[in-house]
Coordinates of C-alpha atoms and ligand atoms in Angstrom, one line a residue:
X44 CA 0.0 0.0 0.0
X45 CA 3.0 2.2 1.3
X46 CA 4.8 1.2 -2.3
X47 CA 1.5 2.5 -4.2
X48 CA 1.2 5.6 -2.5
X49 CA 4.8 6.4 -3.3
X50 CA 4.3 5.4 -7.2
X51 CA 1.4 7.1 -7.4
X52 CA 3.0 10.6 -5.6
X53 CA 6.1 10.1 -7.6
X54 CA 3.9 10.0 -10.7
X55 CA 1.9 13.2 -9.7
X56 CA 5.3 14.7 -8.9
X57 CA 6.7 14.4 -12.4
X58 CA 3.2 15.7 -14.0
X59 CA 3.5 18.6 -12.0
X60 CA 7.2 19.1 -13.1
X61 CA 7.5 19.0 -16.6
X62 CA 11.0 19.0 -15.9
X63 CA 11.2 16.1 -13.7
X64 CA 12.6 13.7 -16.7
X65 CA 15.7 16.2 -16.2
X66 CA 17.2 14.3 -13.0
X67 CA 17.8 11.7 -15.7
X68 CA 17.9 13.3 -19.1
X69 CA 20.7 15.1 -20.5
X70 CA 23.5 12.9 -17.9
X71 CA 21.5 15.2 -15.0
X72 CA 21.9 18.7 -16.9
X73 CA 19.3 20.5 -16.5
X74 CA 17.8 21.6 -19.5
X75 CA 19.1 24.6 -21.3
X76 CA 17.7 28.2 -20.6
X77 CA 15.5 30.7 -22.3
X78 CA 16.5 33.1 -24.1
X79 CA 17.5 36.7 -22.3
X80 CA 14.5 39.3 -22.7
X81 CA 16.2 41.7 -25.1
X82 CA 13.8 44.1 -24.1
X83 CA 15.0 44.1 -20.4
X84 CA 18.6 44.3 -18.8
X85 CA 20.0 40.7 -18.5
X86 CA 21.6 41.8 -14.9
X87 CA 20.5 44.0 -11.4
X88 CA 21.4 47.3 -12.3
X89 CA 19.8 48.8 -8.5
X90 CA 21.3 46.8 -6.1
X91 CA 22.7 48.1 -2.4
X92 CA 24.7 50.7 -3.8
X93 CA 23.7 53.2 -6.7
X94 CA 26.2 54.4 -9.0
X95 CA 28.6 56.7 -8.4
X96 CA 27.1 60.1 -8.4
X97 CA 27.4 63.0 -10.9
X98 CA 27.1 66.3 -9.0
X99 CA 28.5 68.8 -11.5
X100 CA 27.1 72.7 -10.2
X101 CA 24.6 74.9 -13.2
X102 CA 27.0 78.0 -13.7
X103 CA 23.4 81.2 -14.1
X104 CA 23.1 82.0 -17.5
X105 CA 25.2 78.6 -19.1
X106 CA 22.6 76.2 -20.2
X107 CA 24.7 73.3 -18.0
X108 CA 21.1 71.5 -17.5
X109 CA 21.5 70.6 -21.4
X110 CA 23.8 68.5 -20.0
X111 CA 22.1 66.4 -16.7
X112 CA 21.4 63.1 -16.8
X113 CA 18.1 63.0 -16.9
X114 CA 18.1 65.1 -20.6
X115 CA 20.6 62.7 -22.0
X116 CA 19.3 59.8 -20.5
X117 CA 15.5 60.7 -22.2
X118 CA 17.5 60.8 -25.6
X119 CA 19.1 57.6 -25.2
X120 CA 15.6 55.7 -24.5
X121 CA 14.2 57.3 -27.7
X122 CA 17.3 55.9 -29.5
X123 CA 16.8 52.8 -28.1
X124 CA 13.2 52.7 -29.0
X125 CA 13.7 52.9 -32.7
X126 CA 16.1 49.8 -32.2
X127 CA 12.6 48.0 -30.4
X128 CA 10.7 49.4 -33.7
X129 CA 12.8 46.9 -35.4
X130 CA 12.5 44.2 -32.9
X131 CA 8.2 44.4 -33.0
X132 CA 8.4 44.6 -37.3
X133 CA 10.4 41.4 -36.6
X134 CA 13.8 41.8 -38.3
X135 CA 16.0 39.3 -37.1
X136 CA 19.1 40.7 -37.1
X137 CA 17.2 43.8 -35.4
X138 CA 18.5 46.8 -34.0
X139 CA 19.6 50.0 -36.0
X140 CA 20.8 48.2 -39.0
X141 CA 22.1 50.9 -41.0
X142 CA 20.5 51.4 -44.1
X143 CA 17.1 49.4 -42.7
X144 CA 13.6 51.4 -41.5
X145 CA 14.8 51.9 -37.9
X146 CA 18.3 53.5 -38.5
X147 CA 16.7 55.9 -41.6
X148 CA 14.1 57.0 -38.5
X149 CA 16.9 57.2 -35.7
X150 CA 18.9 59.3 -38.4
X151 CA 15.7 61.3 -39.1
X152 CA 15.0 61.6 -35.7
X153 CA 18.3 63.3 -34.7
X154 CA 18.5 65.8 -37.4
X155 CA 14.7 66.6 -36.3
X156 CA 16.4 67.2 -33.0
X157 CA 19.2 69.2 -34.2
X158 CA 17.2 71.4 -35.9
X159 CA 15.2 72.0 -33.0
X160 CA 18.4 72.6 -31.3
X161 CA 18.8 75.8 -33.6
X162 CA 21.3 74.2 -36.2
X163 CA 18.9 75.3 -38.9
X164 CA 21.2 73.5 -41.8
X165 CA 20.5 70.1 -40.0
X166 CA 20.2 67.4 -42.7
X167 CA 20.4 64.3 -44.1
X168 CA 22.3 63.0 -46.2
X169 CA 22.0 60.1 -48.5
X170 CA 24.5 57.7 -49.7
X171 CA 24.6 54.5 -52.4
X172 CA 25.9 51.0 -50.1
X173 CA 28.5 49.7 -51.9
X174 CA 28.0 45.8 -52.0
X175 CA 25.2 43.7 -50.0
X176 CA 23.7 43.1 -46.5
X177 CA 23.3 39.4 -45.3
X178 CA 20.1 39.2 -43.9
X179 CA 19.6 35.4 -42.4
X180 CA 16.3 34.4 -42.4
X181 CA 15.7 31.8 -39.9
X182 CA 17.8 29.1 -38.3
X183 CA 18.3 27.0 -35.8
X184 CA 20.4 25.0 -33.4
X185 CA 19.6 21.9 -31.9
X186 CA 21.7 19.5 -29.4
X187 CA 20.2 15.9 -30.8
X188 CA 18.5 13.8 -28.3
X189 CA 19.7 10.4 -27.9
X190 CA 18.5 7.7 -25.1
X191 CA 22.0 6.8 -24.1
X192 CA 22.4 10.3 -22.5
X193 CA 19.5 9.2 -19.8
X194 CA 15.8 8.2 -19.5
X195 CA 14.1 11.2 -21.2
X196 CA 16.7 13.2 -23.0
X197 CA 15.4 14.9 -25.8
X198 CA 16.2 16.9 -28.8
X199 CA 17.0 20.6 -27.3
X200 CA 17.4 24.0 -28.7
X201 CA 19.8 26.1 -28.2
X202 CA 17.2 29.6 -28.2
X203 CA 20.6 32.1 -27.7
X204 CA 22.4 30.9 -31.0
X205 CA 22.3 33.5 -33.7
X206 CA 23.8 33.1 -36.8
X207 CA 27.2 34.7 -37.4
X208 CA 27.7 37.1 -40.6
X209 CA 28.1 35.7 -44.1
X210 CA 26.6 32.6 -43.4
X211 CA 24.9 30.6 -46.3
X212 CA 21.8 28.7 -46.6
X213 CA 22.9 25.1 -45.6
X214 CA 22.1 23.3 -48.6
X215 CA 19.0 20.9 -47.5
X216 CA 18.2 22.8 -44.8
X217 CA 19.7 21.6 -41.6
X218 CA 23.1 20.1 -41.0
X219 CA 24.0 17.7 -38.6
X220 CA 27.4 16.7 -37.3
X221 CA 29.1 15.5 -34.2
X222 CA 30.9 17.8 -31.9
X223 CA 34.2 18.6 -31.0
X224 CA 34.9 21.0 -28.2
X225 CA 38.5 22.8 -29.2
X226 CA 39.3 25.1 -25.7
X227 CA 39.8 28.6 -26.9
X228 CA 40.7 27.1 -30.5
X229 CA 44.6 28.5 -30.0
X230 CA 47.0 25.7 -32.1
X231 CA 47.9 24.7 -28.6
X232 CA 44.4 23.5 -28.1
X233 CA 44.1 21.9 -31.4
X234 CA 47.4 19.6 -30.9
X235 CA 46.2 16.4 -32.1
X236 CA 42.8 17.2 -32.6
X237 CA 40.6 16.6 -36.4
X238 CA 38.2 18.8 -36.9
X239 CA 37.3 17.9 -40.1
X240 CA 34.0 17.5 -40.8
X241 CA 32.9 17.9 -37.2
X242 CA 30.9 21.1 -35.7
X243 CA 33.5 22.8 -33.3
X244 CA 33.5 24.2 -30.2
X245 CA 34.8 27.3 -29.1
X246 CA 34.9 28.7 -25.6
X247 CA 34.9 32.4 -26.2
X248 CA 36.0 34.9 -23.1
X249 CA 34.8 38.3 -23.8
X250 CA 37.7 39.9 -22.0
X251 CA 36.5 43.1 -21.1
X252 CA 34.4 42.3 -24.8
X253 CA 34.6 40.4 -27.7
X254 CA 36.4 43.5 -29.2
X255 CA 39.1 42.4 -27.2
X256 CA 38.6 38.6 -27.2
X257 CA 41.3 36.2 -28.2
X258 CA 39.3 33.8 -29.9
X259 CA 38.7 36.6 -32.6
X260 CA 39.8 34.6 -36.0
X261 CA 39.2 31.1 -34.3
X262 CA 36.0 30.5 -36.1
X263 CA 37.0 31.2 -39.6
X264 CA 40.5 29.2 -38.6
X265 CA 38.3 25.9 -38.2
X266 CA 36.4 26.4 -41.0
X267 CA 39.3 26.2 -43.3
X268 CA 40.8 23.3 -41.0
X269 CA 37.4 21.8 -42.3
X270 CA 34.8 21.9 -39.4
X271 CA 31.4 21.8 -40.9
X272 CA 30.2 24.4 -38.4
X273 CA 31.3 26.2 -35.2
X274 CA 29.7 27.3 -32.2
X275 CA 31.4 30.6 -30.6
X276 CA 30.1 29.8 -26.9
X277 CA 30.2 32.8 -24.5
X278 CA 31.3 32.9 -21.2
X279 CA 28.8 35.6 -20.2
X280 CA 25.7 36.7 -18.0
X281 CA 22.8 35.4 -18.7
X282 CA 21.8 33.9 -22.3
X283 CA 22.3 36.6 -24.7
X284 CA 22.3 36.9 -28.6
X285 CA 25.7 38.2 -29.8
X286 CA 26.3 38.8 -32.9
X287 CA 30.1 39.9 -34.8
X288 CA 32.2 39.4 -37.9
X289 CA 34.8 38.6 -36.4
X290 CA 33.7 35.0 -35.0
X291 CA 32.6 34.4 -38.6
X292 CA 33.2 32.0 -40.7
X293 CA 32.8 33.1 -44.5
X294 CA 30.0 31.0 -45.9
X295 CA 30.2 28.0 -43.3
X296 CA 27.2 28.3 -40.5
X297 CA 28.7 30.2 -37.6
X298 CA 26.8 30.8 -34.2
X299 CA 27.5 32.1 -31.3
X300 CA 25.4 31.3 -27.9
X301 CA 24.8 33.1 -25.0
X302 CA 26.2 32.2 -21.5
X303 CA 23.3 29.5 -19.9
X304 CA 23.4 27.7 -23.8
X305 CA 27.3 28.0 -23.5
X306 CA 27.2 26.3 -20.0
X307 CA 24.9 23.7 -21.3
X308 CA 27.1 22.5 -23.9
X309 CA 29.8 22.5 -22.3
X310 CA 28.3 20.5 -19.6
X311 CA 26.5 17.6 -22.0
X312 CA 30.2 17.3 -24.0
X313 CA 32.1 16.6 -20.5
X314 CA 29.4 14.3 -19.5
X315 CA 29.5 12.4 -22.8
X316 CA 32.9 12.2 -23.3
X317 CA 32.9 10.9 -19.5
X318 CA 30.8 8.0 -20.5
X319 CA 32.4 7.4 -23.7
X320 CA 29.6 8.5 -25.8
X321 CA 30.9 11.8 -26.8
X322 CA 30.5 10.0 -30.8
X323 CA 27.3 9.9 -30.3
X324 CA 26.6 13.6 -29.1
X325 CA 25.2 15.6 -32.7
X326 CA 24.5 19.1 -32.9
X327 CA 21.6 19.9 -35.8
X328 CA 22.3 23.4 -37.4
X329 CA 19.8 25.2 -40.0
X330 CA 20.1 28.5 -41.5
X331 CA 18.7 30.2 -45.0
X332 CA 20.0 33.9 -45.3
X333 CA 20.6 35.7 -48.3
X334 CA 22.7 38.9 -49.7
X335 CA 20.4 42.1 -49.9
X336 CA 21.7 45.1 -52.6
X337 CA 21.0 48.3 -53.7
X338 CA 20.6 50.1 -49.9
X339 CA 20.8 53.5 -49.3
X340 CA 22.1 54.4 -45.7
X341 CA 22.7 57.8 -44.5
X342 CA 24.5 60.4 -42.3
X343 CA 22.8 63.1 -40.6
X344 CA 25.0 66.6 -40.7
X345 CA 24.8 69.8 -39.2
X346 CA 27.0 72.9 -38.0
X347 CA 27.3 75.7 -35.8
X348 CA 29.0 78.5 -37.3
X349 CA 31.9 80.0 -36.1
X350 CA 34.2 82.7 -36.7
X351 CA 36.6 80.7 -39.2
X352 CA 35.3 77.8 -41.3
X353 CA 37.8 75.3 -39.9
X354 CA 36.0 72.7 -38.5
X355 CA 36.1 70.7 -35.2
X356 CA 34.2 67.6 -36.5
X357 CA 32.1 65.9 -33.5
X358 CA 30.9 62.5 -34.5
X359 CA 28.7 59.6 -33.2
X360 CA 27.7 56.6 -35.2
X361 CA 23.8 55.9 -34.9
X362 CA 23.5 52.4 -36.2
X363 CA 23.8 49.7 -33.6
X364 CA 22.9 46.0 -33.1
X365 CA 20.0 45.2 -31.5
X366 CA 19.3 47.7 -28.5
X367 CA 22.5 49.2 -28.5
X368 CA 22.1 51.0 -25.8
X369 CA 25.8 51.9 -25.2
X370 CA 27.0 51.3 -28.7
X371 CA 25.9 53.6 -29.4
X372 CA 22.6 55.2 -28.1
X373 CA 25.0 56.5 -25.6
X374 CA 27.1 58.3 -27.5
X375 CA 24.3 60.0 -30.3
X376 CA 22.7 60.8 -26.9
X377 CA 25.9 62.9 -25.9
X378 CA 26.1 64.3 -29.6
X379 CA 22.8 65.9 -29.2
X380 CA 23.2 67.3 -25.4
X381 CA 26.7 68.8 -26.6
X382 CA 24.8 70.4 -30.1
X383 CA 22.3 71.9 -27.8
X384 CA 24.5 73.4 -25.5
X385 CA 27.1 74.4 -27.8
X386 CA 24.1 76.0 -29.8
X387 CA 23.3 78.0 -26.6
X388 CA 26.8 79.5 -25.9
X389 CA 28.7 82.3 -27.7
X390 CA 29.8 81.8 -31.5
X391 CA 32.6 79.5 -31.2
X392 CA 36.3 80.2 -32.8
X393 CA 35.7 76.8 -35.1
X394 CA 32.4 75.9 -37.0
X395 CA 31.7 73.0 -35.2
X396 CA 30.5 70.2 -37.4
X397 CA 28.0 67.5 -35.9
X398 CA 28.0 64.0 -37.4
X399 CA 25.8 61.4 -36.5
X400 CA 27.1 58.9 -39.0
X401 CA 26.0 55.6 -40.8
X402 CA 28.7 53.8 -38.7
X403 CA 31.0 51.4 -39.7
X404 CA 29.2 47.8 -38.9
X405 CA 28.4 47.7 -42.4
X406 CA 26.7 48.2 -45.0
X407 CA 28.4 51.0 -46.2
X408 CA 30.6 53.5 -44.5
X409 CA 29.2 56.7 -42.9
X410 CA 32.5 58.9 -42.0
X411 CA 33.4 57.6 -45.5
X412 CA 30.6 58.6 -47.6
X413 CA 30.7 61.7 -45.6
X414 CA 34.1 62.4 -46.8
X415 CA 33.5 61.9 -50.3
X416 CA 30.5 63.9 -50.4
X417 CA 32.5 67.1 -49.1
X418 CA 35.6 67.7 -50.4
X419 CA 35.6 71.1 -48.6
X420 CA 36.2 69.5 -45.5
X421 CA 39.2 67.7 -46.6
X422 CA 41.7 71.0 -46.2
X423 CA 39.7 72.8 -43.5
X424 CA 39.0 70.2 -40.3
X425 CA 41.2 70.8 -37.6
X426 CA 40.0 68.5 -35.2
X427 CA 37.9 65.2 -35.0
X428 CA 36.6 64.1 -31.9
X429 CA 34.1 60.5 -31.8
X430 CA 31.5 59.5 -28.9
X431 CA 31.2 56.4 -28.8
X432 CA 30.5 53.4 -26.2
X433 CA 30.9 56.6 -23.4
X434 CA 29.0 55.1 -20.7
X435 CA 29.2 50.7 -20.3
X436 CA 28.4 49.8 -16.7
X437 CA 31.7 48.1 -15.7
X438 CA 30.4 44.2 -15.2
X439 CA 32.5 42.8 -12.4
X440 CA 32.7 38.7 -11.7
X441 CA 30.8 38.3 -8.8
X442 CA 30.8 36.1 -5.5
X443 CA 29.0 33.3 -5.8
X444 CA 29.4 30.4 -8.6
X445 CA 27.0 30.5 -10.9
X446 CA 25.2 27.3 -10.9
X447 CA 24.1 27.4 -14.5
X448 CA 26.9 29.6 -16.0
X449 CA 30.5 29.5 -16.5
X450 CA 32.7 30.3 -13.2
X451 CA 31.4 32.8 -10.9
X452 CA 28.6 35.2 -11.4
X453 CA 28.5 38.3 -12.7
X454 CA 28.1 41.9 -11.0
X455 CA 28.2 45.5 -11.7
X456 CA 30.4 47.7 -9.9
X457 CA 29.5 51.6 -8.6
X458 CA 30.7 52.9 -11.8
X459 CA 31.6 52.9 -15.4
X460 CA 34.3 50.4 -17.2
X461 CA 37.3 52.0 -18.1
X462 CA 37.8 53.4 -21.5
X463 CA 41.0 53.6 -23.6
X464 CA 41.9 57.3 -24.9
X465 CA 43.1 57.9 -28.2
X466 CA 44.9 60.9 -29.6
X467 CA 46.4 60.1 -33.1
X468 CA 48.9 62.5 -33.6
X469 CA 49.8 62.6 -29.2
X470 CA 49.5 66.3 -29.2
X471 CA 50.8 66.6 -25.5
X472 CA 48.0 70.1 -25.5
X473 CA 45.1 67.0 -26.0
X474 CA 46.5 64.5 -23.8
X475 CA 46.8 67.4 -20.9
X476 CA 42.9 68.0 -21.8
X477 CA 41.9 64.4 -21.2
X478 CA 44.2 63.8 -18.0
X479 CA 40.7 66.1 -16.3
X480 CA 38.2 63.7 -17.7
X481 CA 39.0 61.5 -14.6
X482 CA 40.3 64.0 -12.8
X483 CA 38.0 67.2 -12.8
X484 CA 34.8 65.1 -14.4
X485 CA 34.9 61.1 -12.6
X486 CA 35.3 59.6 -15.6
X487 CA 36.8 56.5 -15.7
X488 CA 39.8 55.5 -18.0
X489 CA 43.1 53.6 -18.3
X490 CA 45.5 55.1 -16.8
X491 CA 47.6 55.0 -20.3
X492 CA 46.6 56.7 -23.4
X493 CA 47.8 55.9 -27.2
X494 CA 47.0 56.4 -30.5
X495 CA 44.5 54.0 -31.1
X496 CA 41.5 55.4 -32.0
X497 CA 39.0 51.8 -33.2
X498 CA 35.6 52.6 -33.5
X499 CA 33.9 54.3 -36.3
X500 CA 36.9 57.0 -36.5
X501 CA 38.5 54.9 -40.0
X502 CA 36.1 56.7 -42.4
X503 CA 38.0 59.7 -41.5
X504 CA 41.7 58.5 -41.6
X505 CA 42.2 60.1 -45.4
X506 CA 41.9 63.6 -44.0
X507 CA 44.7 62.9 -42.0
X508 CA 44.0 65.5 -39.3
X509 CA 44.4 64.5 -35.3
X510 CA 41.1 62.4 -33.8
X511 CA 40.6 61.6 -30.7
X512 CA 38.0 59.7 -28.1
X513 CA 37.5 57.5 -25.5
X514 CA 35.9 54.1 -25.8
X515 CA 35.0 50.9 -24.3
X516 CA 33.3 47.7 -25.9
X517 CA 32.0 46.2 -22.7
X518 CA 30.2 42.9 -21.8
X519 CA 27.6 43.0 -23.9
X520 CA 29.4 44.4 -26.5
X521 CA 27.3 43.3 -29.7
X522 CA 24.7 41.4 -27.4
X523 CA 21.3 41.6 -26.6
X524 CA 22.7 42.7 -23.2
X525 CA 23.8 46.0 -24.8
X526 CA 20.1 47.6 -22.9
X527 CA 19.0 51.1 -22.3
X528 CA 19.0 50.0 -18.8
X529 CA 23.1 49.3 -18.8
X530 CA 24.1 52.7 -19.3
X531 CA 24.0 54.6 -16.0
X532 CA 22.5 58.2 -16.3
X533 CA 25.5 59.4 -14.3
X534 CA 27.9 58.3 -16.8
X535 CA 26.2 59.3 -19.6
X536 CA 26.4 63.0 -17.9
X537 CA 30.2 62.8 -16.5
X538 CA 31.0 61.9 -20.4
X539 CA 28.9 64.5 -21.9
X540 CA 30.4 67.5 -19.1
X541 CA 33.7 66.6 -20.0
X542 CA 33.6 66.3 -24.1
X543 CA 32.1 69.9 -23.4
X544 CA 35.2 71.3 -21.7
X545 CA 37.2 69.4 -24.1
X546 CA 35.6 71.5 -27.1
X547 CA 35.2 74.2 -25.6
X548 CA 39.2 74.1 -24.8
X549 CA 40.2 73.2 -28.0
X550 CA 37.9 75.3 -29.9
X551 CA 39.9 78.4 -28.0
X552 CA 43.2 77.2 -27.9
X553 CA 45.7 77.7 -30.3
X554 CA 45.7 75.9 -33.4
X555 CA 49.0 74.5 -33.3
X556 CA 48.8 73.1 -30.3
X557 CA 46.1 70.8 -31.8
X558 CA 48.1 69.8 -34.6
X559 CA 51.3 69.6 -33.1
X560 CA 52.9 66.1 -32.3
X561 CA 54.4 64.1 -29.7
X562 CA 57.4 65.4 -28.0
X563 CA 56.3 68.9 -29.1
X564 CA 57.6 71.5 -26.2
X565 CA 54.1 72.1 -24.2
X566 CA 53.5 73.9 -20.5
X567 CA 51.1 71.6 -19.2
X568 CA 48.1 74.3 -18.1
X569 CA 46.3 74.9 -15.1
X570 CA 42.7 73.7 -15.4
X571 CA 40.8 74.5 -12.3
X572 CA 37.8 71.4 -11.4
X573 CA 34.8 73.5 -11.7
Ligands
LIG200 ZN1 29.7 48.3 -32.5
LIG201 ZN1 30.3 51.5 -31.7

């Protein structure tokens, strides 16, 4: 009777729990997460302590509240939301695609607002794509379900994976292959190992980003060492989308998953390989995508005039992948806030040229196209400064181990991640300018500077004239997890406060001390903290 009771209990346990199969299925794994809301922040942003605050004083008369939070922060949601207008139409790769619906009306949008700023030339301007846009069209990837892995296991799906640039349609449909797990794919990890014909593997770390990853290549490096397929799996939060070229494989299906699918995977290989069945373990991949031409994209353009019609170029891409909150709704954000105030302050030396460009993700160039459509700006730019990526909350690991993730959990911290500075041509007058961004303004950056300047700033190389900003990729650089939410307002204003006192400074200072190079003789000058 005792026995019955138990079956019958047991039985009502594991109809409550659709789950339940799970404590056998899969070697024990439980089953692999959903997919991260891309419409919410993948991590706690409000926790015990609030960021670091910005308490910058409104000089009477100044227009400084052009620059608060709260004003930059209401631009960067509207960015945001034309990213969402692309989500609800259903684009997949969504986001402000240049040259799709949502970046025309985010492009629209801003020179709406920079006319209303009082730059009455405010326009935009139209450019021919060179070459196509892959646009994948649905896919898939499945782990394949096999009984020897436990009572139960079935088929899963991987809902993180997203399809990596250039990818073809696989020819049939859906490809399936067994695994091989290949470490961070370095030739150290593939001593020995046949990847041939096999779907690879890869353990990416995004270290701080995947700007800065070392497994950038590693995916197109197994696809000519003849892996059908590879799988870029991300050690990060949650169980984002990422998407970037440079975990591509030309024509060969590419994914990359998010941190839970990452685990998972990882996980069900060990286990298999454990129990010698690791030949058995198959991954399914389907994709059909195809090459989109003749796209227009667009930059929009406007000045303030000054006294001389040398320019100080200021420059913000506006395209972005998926929500792009940081990259780069926070720097078009800035942009604006520094064309409003500027707009509101006494004719400036310079005509200061405002650029929220096409970007540089592709298709087609927006510094680029700008340059070729003005030729007048070629001999009369002094100065090019880009906002971009200003304000990443800096993700910390955390202090627990994640018990469906990779290592230990992730966190933020009280402020923003350090950015790098470049200044092209090391004028010592521009370095002394950004030694008070973290000194006289809080914001944070390495303590080294260089002449690096990667970011949407190679459209403008031909003009050969210095450029300079700060930037940082971030976590969810490229990721779902690149939300509204994960820009704190307070660095969104230290960013904007300081690129203000950086044009300002420049605009009045001499030329040559703008142009002139490293090791030029320079007296370091006093800047008071306001
Ligand atoms: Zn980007
Ligand atoms: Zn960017």
């Amino acid at each position: 009777m005792r026995k019955a009771l138990t079956v019958i209990l047991l039985v009502a346990a594991a109809l409550a729990l659709p789950n339940a199969a799970d404590t056998t299925a899969w070697f024990g794994t439980p089953g692999p997460a959903p997919l991260s809301d891309p419409r919410a922040p993948v991590m706690k942003y409000d926790d015990v302590f609030a960021p670091l605050p910005a308490r910058f004083t409104h000089r009477p008369g100044t227009f400084d509240e052009l620059l608060d939070a709260a004003a930059l922060k209401a631009d960067q949601k509207k960015i945001v939301g034309f990213s969402l207008e692309s989500l609800g139409a259903g684009d997949k790769v969504w986001g402000r695609r240049a040259a799709t619906p949502a970046f025309m009306h985010t492009i629209e949008w801003a020179v709406s607002a920079l006319k209303a700023a009082g730059l009455n030339d405010a326009r935009v301007e139209t450019y021919a794509v060179p070459g196509t846009m892959w646009v994948p069209q649905s896919w898939q990837l499945q782990v394949i379900g096999d009984p020897a892995f436990g009572a139960g296991t079935q088929t899963v799906t991987l809902r993180s994976a997203f399809p990596q640039p250039g990818g073809a349609s696989i020819p049939g449909g859906t490809l399936i292959a067994p695994v091989i797990y290949v470490g961070h794919g370095t030739d150290a990890d593939l001593a020995g190992r046949d990847v041939a014909g096999k779907i690879a593997v890869v353990r990416v770390r995004p270290e701080p980003s995947l700007f800065g990853a070392g497994e950038q290549g590693v995916a197109l490096k197994l696809a000519k060492l003849g892996a059908a397929g590879v799988i870029n799996a991300i050690e990060g939060p949650g169980n984002a989308q990422y998407i970037d070229p440079r975990f591509a494989c030309g024509q060969a299906p590419c994914f990359m998953v998010g941190g839970q699918d990452a685990w998972f995977l990882q996980e069900v290989i060990g286990k298999a390989a454990k129990a010698n069945l690791l030949d058995r373990l198959k991954v399914g991949l389907s994709l059909t995508s195809r090459e989109q031409d003749g796209l227009t994209s667009a930059n929009g353009v406007a000045t303030i005039r000054g006294q001389s019609d040398t320019r100080i170029i200021i420059n913000a891409h506006a395209d972005g992948y998926f929500q792009g909150g940081d990259d780069n709704a926070s720097g078009l954000a800035v942009l604006l806030g520094l064309a409003r105030y500027f707009a509101k302050q006494p004719r400036p030396k310079h005509t200061l040229m405002f650029v929220a460009s096409g970007g540089h993700h592709g298709p087609g160039n927006g510094p680029a196209s700008l340059v070729a459509a003005h030729p007048e700006i070629k001999s009369g730019t002094l100065l090019i400064l880009n906002l971009e990526h200003v304000a990443y909350a800096d993700v910390v690991r955390g202090k627990v181990r994640a018990a469906d993730n990779i290592g230990m959990s992730w966190e933020t911290s009280v402020t923003e991640s350090a950015k790098a500075v470049g200044v092209t041509n090391e004028s010592p007058f521009l370095f002394d300018l950004w030694k008070q961004a973290s000194r006289c303004y809080g914001v944070a950056t390495y303590q080294s500077a260089g002449t690096t300047v990667s970011g949407d700033l190679g459209g403008y190389r031909p003009l050969n004239v210095p450029m300079t900003q700060m930037i940082q990729s971030g976590t969810f650089y490229h990721s779902s997890g690149d939300v509204y939410e994960e820009v704190p307002a307070e660095g969104l204003e230290r960013a904007a406060r300081f690129h203000a006192f950086l044009i300002a400074q420049a605009d009045a200072a001499d030329e040559r001390l703008i142009t002139a190079g490293k090791g030029s003789p320079y007296q370091p000058m006093a800047h008071p903290c306001q």
